[in-house]
């Protein structure tokens, strides 16, 4: 996550709820709405490392919990990959999150 993206996500927290609850020993926002959107996060890295992948997955997972996303997926794409492979990975990620 870039600084700007993290700032935007952090500022969206009050939209979810200013109230909190405990879930499995952690503090989370109480639900305010009947339905919440699914979350798909696509990362773009020049070179992918296991540490960066795990960190990105973890940040997206934690944000999905706080956003009450019923389904969430994080996928990292590499610019060196060919166009068709990138397209297939994006289509797969979309189908995983929103269904076909």
PDB file of C-alpha atoms in Angstrom:
ATOM      1  CA  UNK A   1       0.000   0.000   0.000  1.00  0.00           C
ATOM      2  CA  UNK A   2       1.249   3.436  -0.809  1.00  0.00           C
ATOM      3  CA  UNK A   3       1.033   6.207   1.770  1.00  0.00           C
ATOM      4  CA  UNK A   4      -1.795   7.856  -0.179  1.00  0.00           C
ATOM      5  CA  UNK A   5      -3.838   4.644  -0.392  1.00  0.00           C
ATOM      6  CA  UNK A   6      -3.389   3.887   3.318  1.00  0.00           C
ATOM      7  CA  UNK A   7      -4.474   7.425   4.174  1.00  0.00           C
ATOM      8  CA  UNK A   8      -7.616   7.017   2.032  1.00  0.00           C
ATOM      9  CA  UNK A   9      -8.465   3.668   3.627  1.00  0.00           C
ATOM     10  CA  UNK A  10      -7.875   5.054   7.135  1.00  0.00           C
ATOM     11  CA  UNK A  11     -10.124   8.024   6.415  1.00  0.00           C
ATOM     12  CA  UNK A  12     -12.908   5.718   5.219  1.00  0.00           C
ATOM     13  CA  UNK A  13     -13.066   3.948   8.595  1.00  0.00           C
ATOM     14  CA  UNK A  14     -15.689   6.332  10.093  1.00  0.00           C
ATOM     15  CA  UNK A  15     -17.920   5.637   7.078  1.00  0.00           C
ATOM     16  CA  UNK A  16     -18.084   2.034   8.232  1.00  0.00           C
ATOM     17  CA  UNK A  17     -18.896   2.926  11.845  1.00  0.00           C
ATOM     18  CA  UNK A  18     -17.681   5.118  14.674  1.00  0.00           C
ATOM     19  CA  UNK A  19     -18.714   2.344  17.090  1.00  0.00           C
ATOM     20  CA  UNK A  20     -16.592  -0.661  17.960  1.00  0.00           C
ATOM     21  CA  UNK A  21     -16.995  -4.245  19.216  1.00  0.00           C
ATOM     22  CA  UNK A  22     -14.696  -7.085  20.266  1.00  0.00           C
ATOM     23  CA  UNK A  23     -14.328 -10.080  17.944  1.00  0.00           C
ATOM     24  CA  UNK A  24     -11.927 -12.877  18.885  1.00  0.00           C
ATOM     25  CA  UNK A  25     -10.097 -10.532  21.248  1.00  0.00           C
ATOM     26  CA  UNK A  26      -9.702  -7.812  18.609  1.00  0.00           C
ATOM     27  CA  UNK A  27     -11.461  -4.467  18.303  1.00  0.00           C
ATOM     28  CA  UNK A  28     -13.523  -4.089  15.137  1.00  0.00           C
ATOM     29  CA  UNK A  29     -16.173  -1.727  13.854  1.00  0.00           C
ATOM     30  CA  UNK A  30     -19.799  -2.657  14.476  1.00  0.00           C
ATOM     31  CA  UNK A  31     -21.836  -3.329  11.365  1.00  0.00           C
ATOM     32  CA  UNK A  32     -24.105  -0.488  10.246  1.00  0.00           C
ATOM     33  CA  UNK A  33     -25.551  -1.880   7.039  1.00  0.00           C
ATOM     34  CA  UNK A  34     -27.311  -5.048   5.928  1.00  0.00           C
ATOM     35  CA  UNK A  35     -24.914  -5.627   3.029  1.00  0.00           C
ATOM     36  CA  UNK A  36     -21.260  -4.816   2.412  1.00  0.00           C
ATOM     37  CA  UNK A  37     -19.260  -4.837  -0.821  1.00  0.00           C
ATOM     38  CA  UNK A  38     -16.727  -7.497  -1.692  1.00  0.00           C
ATOM     39  CA  UNK A  39     -13.097  -6.431  -1.898  1.00  0.00           C
ATOM     40  CA  UNK A  40     -10.609  -7.100  -4.685  1.00  0.00           C
ATOM     41  CA  UNK A  41      -7.152  -5.565  -4.317  1.00  0.00           C
ATOM     42  CA  UNK A  42      -4.752  -5.733  -7.247  1.00  0.00           C
ATOM     43  CA  UNK A  43      -1.126  -4.935  -6.515  1.00  0.00           C
ATOM     44  CA  UNK A  44       1.468  -4.070  -9.149  1.00  0.00           C
ATOM     45  CA  UNK A  45       5.135  -4.802  -8.423  1.00  0.00           C
ATOM     46  CA  UNK A  46       8.208  -4.703 -10.629  1.00  0.00           C
ATOM     47  CA  UNK A  47       9.516  -7.727  -8.790  1.00  0.00           C
ATOM     48  CA  UNK A  48       7.563  -9.821  -6.343  1.00  0.00           C
ATOM     49  CA  UNK A  49       9.068 -11.177  -3.143  1.00  0.00           C
ATOM     50  CA  UNK A  50       7.469 -13.505  -0.622  1.00  0.00           C
ATOM     51  CA  UNK A  51       7.689 -10.815   2.086  1.00  0.00           C
ATOM     52  CA  UNK A  52       5.932  -8.226  -0.069  1.00  0.00           C
ATOM     53  CA  UNK A  53       3.283 -10.741  -1.106  1.00  0.00           C
ATOM     54  CA  UNK A  54       2.594 -11.761   2.510  1.00  0.00           C
ATOM     55  CA  UNK A  55       2.459  -8.139   3.658  1.00  0.00           C
ATOM     56  CA  UNK A  56       0.059  -7.157   0.869  1.00  0.00           C
ATOM     57  CA  UNK A  57      -2.164 -10.184   1.578  1.00  0.00           C
ATOM     58  CA  UNK A  58      -2.175  -9.367   5.300  1.00  0.00           C
ATOM     59  CA  UNK A  59      -3.035  -5.683   4.841  1.00  0.00           C
ATOM     60  CA  UNK A  60      -5.894  -6.512   2.467  1.00  0.00           C
ATOM     61  CA  UNK A  61      -7.175  -9.229   4.817  1.00  0.00           C
ATOM     62  CA  UNK A  62      -7.139  -6.846   7.808  1.00  0.00           C
ATOM     63  CA  UNK A  63      -8.914  -4.124   5.810  1.00  0.00           C
ATOM     64  CA  UNK A  64     -11.514  -6.638   4.632  1.00  0.00           C
ATOM     65  CA  UNK A  65     -12.251  -7.553   8.252  1.00  0.00           C
ATOM     66  CA  UNK A  66     -12.762  -3.914   9.222  1.00  0.00           C
ATOM     67  CA  UNK A  67     -14.844  -3.258   6.107  1.00  0.00           C
ATOM     68  CA  UNK A  68     -16.986  -6.357   6.800  1.00  0.00           C
ATOM     69  CA  UNK A  69     -16.333  -7.523   3.247  1.00  0.00           C
ATOM     70  CA  UNK A  70     -18.106 -10.870   2.745  1.00  0.00           C
ATOM     71  CA  UNK A  71     -15.406 -11.891   0.255  1.00  0.00           C
ATOM     72  CA  UNK A  72     -11.926 -10.489  -0.278  1.00  0.00           C
ATOM     73  CA  UNK A  73      -8.969 -11.322  -2.469  1.00  0.00           C
ATOM     74  CA  UNK A  74      -5.545  -9.785  -2.994  1.00  0.00           C
ATOM     75  CA  UNK A  75      -3.612 -10.528  -6.170  1.00  0.00           C
ATOM     76  CA  UNK A  76      -0.213  -9.174  -7.178  1.00  0.00           C
ATOM     77  CA  UNK A  77       0.530  -8.607 -10.861  1.00  0.00           C
ATOM     78  CA  UNK A  78       3.933  -8.118 -12.459  1.00  0.00           C
ATOM     79  CA  UNK A  79       4.482  -5.692 -15.357  1.00  0.00           C
ATOM     80  CA  UNK A  80       6.938  -8.095 -16.999  1.00  0.00           C
ATOM     81  CA  UNK A  81       4.223 -10.671 -17.550  1.00  0.00           C
ATOM     82  CA  UNK A  82       2.614 -10.908 -20.950  1.00  0.00           C
ATOM     83  CA  UNK A  83      -0.675  -9.122 -21.542  1.00  0.00           C
ATOM     84  CA  UNK A  84      -2.765 -12.297 -21.914  1.00  0.00           C
ATOM     85  CA  UNK A  85      -1.487 -13.804 -18.643  1.00  0.00           C
ATOM     86  CA  UNK A  86      -2.213 -10.567 -16.789  1.00  0.00           C
ATOM     87  CA  UNK A  87      -5.678 -10.407 -18.341  1.00  0.00           C
ATOM     88  CA  UNK A  88      -6.433 -14.020 -17.339  1.00  0.00           C
ATOM     89  CA  UNK A  89      -5.267 -13.402 -13.765  1.00  0.00           C
ATOM     90  CA  UNK A  90      -7.484 -10.327 -13.457  1.00  0.00           C
ATOM     91  CA  UNK A  91     -10.465 -12.203 -14.924  1.00  0.00           C
ATOM     92  CA  UNK A  92      -9.824 -15.095 -12.505  1.00  0.00           C
ATOM     93  CA  UNK A  93      -9.594 -12.698  -9.533  1.00  0.00           C
ATOM     94  CA  UNK A  94     -12.837 -10.982 -10.533  1.00  0.00           C
ATOM     95  CA  UNK A  95     -14.634 -14.305 -10.912  1.00  0.00           C
ATOM     96  CA  UNK A  96     -13.375 -15.401  -7.480  1.00  0.00           C
ATOM     97  CA  UNK A  97     -14.686 -12.263  -5.807  1.00  0.00           C
ATOM     98  CA  UNK A  98     -17.906 -11.515  -7.690  1.00  0.00           C
ATOM     99  CA  UNK A  99     -18.649 -14.882  -9.240  1.00  0.00           C
ATOM    100  CA  UNK A 100     -19.458 -15.537 -12.863  1.00  0.00           C
TER     101      UNK A 100
END
